mmCIF file of C-alpha atoms in Angstrom:
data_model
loop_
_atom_site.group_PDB
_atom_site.id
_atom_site.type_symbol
_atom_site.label_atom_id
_atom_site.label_comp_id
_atom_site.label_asym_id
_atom_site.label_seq_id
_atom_site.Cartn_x
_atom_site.Cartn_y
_atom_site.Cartn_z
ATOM 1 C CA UNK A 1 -16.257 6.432 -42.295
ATOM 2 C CA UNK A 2 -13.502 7.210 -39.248
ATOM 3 C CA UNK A 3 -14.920 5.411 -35.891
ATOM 4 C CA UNK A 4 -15.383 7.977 -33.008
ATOM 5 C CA UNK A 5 -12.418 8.760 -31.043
ATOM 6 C CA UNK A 6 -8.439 10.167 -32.063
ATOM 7 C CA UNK A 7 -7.870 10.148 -35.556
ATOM 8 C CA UNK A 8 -4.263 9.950 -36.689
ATOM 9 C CA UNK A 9 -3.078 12.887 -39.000
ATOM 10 C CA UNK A 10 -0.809 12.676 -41.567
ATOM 11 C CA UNK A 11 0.967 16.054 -42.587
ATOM 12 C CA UNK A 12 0.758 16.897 -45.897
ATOM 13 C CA UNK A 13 4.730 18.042 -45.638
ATOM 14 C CA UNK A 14 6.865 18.993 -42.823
ATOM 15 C CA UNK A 15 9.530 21.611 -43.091
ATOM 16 C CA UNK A 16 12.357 21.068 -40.945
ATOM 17 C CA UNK A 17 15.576 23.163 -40.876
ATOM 18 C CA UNK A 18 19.391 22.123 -39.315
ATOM 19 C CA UNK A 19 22.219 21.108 -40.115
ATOM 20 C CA UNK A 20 22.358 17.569 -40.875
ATOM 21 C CA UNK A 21 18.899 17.075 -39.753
ATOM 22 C CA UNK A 22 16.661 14.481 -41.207
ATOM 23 C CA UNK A 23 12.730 14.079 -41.147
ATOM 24 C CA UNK A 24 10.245 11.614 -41.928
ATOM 25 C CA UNK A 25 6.758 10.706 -42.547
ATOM 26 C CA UNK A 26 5.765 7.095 -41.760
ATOM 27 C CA UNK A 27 2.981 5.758 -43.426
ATOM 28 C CA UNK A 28 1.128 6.265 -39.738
ATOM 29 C CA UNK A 29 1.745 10.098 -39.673
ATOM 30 C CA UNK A 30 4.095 9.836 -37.458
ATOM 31 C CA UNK A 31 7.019 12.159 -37.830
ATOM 32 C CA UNK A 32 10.733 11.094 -36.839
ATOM 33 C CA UNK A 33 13.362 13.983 -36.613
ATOM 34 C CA UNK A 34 16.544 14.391 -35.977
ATOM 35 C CA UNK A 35 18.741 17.273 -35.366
ATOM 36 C CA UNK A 36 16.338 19.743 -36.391
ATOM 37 C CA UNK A 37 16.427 23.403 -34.753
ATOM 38 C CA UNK A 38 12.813 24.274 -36.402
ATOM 39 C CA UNK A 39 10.239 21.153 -37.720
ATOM 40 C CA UNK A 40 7.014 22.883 -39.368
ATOM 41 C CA UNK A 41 3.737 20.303 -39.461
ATOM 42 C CA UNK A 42 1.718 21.036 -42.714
ATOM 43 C CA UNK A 43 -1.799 21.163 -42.924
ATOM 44 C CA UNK A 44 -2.608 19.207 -39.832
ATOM 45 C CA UNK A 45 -5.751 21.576 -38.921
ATOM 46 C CA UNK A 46 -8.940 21.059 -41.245
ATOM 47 C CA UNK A 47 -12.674 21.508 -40.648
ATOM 48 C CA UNK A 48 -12.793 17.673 -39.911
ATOM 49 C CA UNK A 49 -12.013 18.627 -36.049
ATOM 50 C CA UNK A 50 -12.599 20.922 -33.706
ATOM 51 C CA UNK A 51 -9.877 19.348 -30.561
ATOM 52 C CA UNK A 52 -6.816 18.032 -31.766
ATOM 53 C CA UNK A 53 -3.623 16.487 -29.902
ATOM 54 C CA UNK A 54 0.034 15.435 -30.397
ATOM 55 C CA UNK A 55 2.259 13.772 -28.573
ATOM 56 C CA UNK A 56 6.197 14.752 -28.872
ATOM 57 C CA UNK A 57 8.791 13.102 -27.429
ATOM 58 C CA UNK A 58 12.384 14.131 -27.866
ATOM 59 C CA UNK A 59 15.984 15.142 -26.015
ATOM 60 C CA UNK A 60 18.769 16.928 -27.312
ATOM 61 C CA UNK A 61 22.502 17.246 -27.041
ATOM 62 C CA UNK A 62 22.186 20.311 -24.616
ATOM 63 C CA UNK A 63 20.032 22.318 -23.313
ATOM 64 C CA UNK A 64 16.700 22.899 -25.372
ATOM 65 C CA UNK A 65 13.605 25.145 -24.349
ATOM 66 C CA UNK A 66 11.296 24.035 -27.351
ATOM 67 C CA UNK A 67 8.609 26.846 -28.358
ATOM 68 C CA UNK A 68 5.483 26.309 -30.633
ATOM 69 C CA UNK A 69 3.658 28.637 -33.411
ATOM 70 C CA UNK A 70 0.749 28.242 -35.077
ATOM 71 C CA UNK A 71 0.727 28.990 -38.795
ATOM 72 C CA UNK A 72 -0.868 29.254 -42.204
ATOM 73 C CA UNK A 73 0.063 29.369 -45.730
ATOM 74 C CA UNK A 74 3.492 28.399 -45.214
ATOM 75 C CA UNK A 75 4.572 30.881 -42.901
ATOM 76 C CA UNK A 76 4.875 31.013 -39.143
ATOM 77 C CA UNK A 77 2.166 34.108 -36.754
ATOM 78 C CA UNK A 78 5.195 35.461 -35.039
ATOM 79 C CA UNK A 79 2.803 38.466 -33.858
ATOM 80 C CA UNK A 80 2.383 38.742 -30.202
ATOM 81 C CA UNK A 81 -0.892 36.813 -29.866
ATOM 82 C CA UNK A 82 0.666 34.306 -27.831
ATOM 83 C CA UNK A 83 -0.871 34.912 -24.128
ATOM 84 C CA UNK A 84 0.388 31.708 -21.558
ATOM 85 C CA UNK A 85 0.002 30.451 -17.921
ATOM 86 C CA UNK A 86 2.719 27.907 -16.256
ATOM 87 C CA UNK A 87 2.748 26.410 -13.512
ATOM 88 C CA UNK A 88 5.511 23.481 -12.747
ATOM 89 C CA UNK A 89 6.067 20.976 -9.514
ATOM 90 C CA UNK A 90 9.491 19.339 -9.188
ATOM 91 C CA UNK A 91 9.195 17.331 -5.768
ATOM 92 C CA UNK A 92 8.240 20.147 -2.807
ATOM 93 C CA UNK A 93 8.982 23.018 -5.037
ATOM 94 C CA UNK A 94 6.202 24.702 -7.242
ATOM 95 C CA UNK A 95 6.047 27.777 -9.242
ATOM 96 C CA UNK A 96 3.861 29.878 -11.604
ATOM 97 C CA UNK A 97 4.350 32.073 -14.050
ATOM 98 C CA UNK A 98 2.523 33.671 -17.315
ATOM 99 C CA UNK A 99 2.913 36.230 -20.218
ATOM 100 C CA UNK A 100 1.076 37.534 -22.380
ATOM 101 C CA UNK A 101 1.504 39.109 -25.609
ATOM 102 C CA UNK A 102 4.354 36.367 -26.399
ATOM 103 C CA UNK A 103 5.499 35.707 -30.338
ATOM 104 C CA UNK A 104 5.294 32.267 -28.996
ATOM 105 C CA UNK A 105 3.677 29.295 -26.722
ATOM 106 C CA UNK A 106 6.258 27.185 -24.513
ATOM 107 C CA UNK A 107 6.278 23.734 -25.033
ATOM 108 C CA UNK A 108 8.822 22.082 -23.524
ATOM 109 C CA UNK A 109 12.398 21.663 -22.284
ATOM 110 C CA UNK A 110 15.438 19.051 -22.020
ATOM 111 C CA UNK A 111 19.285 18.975 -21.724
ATOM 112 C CA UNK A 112 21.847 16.751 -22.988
ATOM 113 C CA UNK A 113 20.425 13.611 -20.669
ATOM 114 C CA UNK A 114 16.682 13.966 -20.268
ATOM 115 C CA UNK A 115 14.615 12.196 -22.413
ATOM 116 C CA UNK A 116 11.181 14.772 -22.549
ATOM 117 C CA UNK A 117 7.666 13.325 -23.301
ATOM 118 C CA UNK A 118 5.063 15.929 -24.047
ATOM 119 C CA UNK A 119 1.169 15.702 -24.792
ATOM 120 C CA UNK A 120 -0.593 19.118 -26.437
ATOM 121 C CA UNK A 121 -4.176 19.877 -27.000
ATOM 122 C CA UNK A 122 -5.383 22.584 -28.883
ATOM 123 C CA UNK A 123 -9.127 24.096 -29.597
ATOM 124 C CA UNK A 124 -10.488 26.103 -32.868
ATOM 125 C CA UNK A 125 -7.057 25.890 -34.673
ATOM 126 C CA UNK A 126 -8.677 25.958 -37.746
ATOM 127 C CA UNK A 127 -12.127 27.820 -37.213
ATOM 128 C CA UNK A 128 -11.779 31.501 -36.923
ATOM 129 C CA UNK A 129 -11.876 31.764 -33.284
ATOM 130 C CA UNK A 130 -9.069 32.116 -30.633
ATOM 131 C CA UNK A 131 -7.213 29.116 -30.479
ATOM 132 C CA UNK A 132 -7.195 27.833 -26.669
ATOM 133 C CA UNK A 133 -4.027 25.101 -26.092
ATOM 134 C CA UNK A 134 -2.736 23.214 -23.063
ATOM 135 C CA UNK A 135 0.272 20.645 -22.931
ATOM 136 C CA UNK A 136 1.792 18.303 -20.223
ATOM 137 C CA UNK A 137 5.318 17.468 -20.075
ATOM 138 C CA UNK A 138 7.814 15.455 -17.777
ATOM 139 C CA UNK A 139 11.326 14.465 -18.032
ATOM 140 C CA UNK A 140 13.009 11.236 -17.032
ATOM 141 C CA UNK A 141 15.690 13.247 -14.767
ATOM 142 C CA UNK A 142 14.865 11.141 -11.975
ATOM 143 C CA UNK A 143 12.960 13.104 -9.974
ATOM 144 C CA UNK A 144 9.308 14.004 -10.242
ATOM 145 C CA UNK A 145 9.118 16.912 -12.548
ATOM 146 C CA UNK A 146 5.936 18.183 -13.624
ATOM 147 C CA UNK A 147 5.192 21.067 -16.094
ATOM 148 C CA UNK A 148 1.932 22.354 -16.980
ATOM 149 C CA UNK A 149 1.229 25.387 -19.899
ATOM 150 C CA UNK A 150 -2.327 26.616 -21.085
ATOM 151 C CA UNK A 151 -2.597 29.627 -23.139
ATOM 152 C CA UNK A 152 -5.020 31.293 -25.887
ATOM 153 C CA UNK A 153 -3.713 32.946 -28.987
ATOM 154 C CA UNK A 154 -5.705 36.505 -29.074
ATOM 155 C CA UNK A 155 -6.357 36.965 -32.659
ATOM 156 C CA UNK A 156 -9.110 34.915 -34.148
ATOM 157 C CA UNK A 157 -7.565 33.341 -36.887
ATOM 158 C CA UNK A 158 -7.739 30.007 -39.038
ATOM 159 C CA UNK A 159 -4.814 28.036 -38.741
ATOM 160 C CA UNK A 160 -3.879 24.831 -40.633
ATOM 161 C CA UNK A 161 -0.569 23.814 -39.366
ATOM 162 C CA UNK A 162 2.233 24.121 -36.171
ATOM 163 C CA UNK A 163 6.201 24.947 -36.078
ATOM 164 C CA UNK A 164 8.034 23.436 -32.999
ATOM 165 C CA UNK A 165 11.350 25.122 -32.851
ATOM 166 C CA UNK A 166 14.353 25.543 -30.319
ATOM 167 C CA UNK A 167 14.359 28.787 -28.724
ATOM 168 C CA UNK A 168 18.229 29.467 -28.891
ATOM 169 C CA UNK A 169 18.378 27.526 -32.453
ATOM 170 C CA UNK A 170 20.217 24.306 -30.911
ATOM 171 C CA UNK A 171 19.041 20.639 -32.804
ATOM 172 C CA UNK A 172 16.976 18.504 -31.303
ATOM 173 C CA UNK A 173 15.570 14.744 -32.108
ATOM 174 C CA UNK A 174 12.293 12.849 -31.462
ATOM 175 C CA UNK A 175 8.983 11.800 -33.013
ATOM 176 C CA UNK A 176 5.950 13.432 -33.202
ATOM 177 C CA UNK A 177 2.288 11.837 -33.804
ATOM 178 C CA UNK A 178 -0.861 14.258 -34.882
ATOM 179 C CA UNK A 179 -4.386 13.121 -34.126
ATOM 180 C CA UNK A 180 -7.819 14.964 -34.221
ATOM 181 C CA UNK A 181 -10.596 14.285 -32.150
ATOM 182 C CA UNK A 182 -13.186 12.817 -34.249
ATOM 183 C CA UNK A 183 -16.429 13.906 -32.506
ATOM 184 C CA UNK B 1 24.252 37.986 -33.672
ATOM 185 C CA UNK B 2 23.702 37.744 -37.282
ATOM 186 C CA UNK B 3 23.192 34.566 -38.724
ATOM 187 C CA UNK B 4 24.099 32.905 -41.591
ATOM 188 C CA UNK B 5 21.321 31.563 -44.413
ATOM 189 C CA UNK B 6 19.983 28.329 -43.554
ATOM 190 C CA UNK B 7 18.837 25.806 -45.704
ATOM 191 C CA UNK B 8 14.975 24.848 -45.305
ATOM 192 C CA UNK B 9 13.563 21.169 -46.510
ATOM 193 C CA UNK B 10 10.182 20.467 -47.653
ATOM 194 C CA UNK B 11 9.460 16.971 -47.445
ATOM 195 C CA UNK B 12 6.494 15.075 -48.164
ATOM 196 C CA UNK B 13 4.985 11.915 -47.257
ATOM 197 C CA UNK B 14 6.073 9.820 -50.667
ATOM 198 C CA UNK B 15 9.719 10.533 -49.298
ATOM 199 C CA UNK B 16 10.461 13.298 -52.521
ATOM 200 C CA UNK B 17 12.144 16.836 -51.020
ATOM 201 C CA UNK B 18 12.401 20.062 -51.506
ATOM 202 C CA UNK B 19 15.066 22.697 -49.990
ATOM 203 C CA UNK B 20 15.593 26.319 -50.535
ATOM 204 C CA UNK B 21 17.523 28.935 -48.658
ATOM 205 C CA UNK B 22 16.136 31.244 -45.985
ATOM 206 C CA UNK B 23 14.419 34.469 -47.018
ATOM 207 C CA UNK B 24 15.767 37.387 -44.993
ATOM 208 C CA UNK B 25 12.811 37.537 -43.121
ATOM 209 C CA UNK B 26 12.905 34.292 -41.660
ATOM 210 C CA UNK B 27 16.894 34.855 -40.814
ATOM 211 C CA UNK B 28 15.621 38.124 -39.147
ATOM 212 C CA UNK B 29 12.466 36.420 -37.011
ATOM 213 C CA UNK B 30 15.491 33.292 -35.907
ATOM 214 C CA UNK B 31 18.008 35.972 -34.823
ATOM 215 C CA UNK B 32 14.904 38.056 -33.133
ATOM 216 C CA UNK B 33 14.076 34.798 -31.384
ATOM 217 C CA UNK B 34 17.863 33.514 -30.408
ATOM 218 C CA UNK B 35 18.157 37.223 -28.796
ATOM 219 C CA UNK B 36 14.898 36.820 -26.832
ATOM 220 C CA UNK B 37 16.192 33.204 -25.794
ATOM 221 C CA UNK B 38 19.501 34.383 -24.846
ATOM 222 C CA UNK B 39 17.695 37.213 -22.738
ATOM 223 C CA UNK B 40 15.349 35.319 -21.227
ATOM 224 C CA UNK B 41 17.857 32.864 -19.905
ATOM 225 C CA UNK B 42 19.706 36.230 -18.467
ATOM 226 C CA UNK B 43 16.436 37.085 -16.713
ATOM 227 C CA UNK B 44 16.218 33.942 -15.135
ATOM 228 C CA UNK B 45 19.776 33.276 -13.767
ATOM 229 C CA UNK B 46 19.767 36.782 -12.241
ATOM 230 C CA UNK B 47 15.973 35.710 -10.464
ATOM 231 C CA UNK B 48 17.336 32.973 -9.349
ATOM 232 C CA UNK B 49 20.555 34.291 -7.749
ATOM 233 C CA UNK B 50 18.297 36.714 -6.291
ATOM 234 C CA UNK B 51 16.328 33.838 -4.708
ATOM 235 C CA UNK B 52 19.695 32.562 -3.433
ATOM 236 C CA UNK B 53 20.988 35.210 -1.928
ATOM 237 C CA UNK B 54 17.461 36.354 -0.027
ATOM 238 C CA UNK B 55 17.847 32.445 1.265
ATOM 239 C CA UNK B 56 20.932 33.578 2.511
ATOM 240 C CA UNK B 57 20.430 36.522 3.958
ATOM 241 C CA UNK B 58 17.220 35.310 5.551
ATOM 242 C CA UNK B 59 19.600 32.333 7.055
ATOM 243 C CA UNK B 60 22.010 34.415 8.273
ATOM 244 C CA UNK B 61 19.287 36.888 9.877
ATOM 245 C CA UNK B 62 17.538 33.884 11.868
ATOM 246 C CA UNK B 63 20.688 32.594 13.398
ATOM 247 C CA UNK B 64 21.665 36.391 14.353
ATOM 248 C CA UNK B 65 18.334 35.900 16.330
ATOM 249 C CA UNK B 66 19.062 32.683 17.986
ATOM 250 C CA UNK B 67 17.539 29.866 16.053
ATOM 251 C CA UNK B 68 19.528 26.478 15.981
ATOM 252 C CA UNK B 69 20.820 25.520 12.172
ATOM 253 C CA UNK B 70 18.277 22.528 12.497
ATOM 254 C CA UNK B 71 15.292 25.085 13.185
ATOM 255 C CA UNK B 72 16.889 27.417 10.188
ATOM 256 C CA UNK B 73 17.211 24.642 8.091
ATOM 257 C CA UNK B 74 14.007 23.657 9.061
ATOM 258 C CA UNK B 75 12.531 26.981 7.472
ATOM 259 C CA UNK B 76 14.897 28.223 5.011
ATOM 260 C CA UNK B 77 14.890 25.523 2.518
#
């Protein structure tokens, strides 16, 4: 039996598209990726968890705003059930902003020198309730950027896995680790 | 823009693959999306030029009223 605590997750598949791009999962879960403009994590929501996390960490040859779905049965919820709140600190300038009623939740961004680490938790992917999320990410551009996203999706659905893709289609490379929260 | 078909790639932990080509409606939900991108970058360089000019305009105002370029400075960041 699992100890307490985060539980690594491996994917039963991912599905990745772009040209040239590559994918792999280590023995770990882990997923390396490179030059994919979509990367699809299969059946990473069960009934084993309720809280689940992943860390992403990844840059790109331009500029990349990377959005998230959830999905099910092989195919992405595009519908707009994706409500969001942002709010962002880079030195002595702030800002806020939120949608809802998006066909997506923001995850994060980079451009052709910024290396991007993100961390993502989401709530009830899998039971038939909303699906609450929140993710932290920061950039190595030198300064002290901070970026902070919480959102619900508004149709109580089961979920069992995520697609990360590039907003404008443009590759992008990293790793990505999956862990639940064994409670 | 329309896009081309796109090859997808299943791949699974033992290392074996699987790749088909795009069904139209996933071609039709990545153009959807690259439109929506493209206008949402629109959206924010126009806000943003906006901000720039009000900054300016605001600057210009302040010294019309007397302020020093260290006080408007100062303000107008």
């Amino acid at each position: 039996m699992a100890s307490n605590g985060l539980i690594q997750i491996i994917p039963s598949s991912v599905v990745k598209a772009g040209t040239g791009s590559t994918a792999t999962i280590n023995a770990t879960g882990k997923v390396d990726f490179v030059d994919c403009t979509s990367l699809s994590l299969e059946n990473v929501f069960s009934s084993a968890y309720t809280n689940y996390m992943f860390t992403i960490t990844f840059n790109a040859a331009a500029n990349r705003d990377l959005n998230m779905r959830l999905r099910v049965s092989g195919a992405d919820d595009a519908a707009t059930s994706y409500n969001y709140n942002s709010c962002s600190s880079n030195g002595t300038v702030y800002s806020a902003s939120g949608a809802v009623g998006q066909t997506f939740w923001y995850l994060a961004s980079t451009n052709a020198t910024w290396r991007v680490g993100a961390t993502a938790y989401l709530s009830y992917p899998f039971a038939a309730k909303r699906t609450l999320y929140n993710v932290t990410h920061i950039n190595d551009s030198g300064g002290a950027l901070i970026w902070e996203n919480c959102g619900s999706h508004g149709d109580p659905t089961s979920f069992t896995s995520v697609t990360i893709y590039s907003s404008a289609g443009g590759a992008f490379s990293g790793q990505i680790c999956f862990y639940g929260f064994n409670e | 823009m329309p896009i081309e078909p796109f090859e997808i790639t299943t791949i699974y932990p033992d290392g074996t693959s699987e790749t088909r080509w795009s069904t139209p409606e996933e071609i039709a939900q990545r153009e959807v999306d690259i439109a929506f991108a493209e206008q949402e970058r629109l959206a924010k360089e126009a806000a943003q030029a906006e901000i720039i000019a009000q900054k300016e305009s605001a600057k210009a105002k302040l010294l019309a009223l007397g302020l020093s370029e260290e006080e408007v400075a100062a303000i107008v960041r």
